Coordinates of C-alpha atoms in Angstrom, one line a residue:
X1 CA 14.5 -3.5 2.0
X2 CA 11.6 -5.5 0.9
X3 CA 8.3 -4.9 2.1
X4 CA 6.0 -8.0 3.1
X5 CA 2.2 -7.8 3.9
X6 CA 0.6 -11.0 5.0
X7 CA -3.0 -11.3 5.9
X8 CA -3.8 -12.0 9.6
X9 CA -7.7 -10.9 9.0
X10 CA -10.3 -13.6 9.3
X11 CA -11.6 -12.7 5.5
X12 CA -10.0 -11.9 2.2
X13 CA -8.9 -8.4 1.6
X14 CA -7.5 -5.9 -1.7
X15 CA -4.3 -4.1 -0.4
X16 CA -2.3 -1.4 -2.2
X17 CA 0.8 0.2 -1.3
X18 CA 2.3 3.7 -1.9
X19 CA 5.7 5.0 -1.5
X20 CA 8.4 7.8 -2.2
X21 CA 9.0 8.2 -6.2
X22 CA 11.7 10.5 -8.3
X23 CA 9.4 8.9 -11.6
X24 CA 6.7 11.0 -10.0
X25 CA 8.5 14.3 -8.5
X26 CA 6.4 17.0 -10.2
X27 CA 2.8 16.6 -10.9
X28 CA 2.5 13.1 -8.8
X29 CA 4.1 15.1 -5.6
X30 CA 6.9 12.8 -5.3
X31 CA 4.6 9.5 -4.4
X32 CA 3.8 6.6 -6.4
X33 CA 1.6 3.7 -5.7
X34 CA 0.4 0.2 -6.8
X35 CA -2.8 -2.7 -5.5
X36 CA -4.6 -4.1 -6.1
X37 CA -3.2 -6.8 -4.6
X38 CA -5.6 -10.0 -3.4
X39 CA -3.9 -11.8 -0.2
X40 CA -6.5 -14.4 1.2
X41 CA -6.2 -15.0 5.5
X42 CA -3.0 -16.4 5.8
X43 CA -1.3 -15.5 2.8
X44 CA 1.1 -12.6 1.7
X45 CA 2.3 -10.4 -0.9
X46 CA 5.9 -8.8 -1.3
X47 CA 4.6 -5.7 -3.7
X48 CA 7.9 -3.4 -2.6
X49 CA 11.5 -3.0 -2.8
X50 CA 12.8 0.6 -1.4
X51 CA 15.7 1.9 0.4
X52 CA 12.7 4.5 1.6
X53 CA 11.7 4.4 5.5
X54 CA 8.4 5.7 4.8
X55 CA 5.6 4.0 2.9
X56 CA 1.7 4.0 2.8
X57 CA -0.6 1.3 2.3
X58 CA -4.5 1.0 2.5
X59 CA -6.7 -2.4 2.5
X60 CA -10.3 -3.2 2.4
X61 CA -11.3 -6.4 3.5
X62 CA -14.3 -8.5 2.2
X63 CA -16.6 -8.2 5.3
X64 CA -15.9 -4.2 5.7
X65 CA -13.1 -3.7 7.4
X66 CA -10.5 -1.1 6.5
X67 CA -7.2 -0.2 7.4
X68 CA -6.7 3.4 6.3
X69 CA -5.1 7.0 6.9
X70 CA -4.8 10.6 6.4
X71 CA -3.1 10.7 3.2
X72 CA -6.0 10.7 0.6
X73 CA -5.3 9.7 -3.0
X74 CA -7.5 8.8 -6.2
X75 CA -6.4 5.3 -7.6
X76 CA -7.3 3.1 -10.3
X77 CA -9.9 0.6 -10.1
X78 CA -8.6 -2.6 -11.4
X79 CA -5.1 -3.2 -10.9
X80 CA -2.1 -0.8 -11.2
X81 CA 1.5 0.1 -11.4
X82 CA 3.6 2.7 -10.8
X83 CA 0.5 5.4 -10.7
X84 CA 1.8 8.4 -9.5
X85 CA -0.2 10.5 -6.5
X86 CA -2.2 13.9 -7.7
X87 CA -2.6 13.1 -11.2
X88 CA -6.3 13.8 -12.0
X89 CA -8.4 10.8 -12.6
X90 CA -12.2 11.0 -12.7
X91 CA -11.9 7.0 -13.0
X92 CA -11.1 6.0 -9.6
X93 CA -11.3 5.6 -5.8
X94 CA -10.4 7.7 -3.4
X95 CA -8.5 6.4 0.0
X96 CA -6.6 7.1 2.6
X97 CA -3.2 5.7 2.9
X98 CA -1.9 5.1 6.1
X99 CA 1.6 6.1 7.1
X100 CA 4.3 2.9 7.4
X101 CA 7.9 4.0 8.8
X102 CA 10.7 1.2 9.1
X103 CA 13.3 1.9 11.6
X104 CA 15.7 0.8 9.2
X105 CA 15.4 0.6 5.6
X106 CA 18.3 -1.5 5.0
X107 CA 16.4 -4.5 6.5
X108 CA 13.4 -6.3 5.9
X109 CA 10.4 -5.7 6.8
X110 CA 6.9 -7.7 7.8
X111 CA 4.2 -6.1 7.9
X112 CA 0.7 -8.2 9.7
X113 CA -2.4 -6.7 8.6
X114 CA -4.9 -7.6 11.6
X115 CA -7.7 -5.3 12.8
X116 CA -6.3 -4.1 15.8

């Protein structure tokens, strides 16, 4: 499936995206991610393709707002790809993803980030 996030927030906003990795089995835990990605209100990104029914993702939007979850990981400050989950970096932020399950990951999925 493809993953889509499309900005329904009245401001811009930085999203990243995690999800299940074999590249990262071992020392990254089994979970990858990659952001920053800029979607301005309105707009959208398409940062994923999995056959995975679980995925993360964590946003921050330019007047505060946050969408965010339990699962804490250290990421790169500029952009990224493919960074794998609990390798140690002293050169980062830390957030917390927040959990995205598809009911079928043979589909496509939208995802609308709005502050609820």
């Amino acid at each position: 499936m493809w993953l889509q996030y499309i900005n329904r927030h009245p401001t811009g906003l930085w999203l990243m995206v995690g999800y299940p990795t074999s590249v990262c089995d071992g020392e990254g835990g089994g979970w990858g991610s990659r952001g920053w990605y800029r979607l301005e209100p309105g707009s959208s990104v398409l940062p994923l393709v999995t056959f995975q029914p679980n995925t993360t993702f964590y946003a921050e939007a330019d007047d505060g707002g946050t969408w965010s979850g339990p699962y804490v990981v250290t990421v790169p400050l500029q952009a990224f790809d493919d960074y794998c989950w609990n390798v140690a970096s002293t050169a980062g932020q830390r957030v917390g993803m927040r959990l995205l399950t598809s009911d079928n990951s043979v589909f496509n999925y939208v995802r609308g980030i709005a502050l609820a």
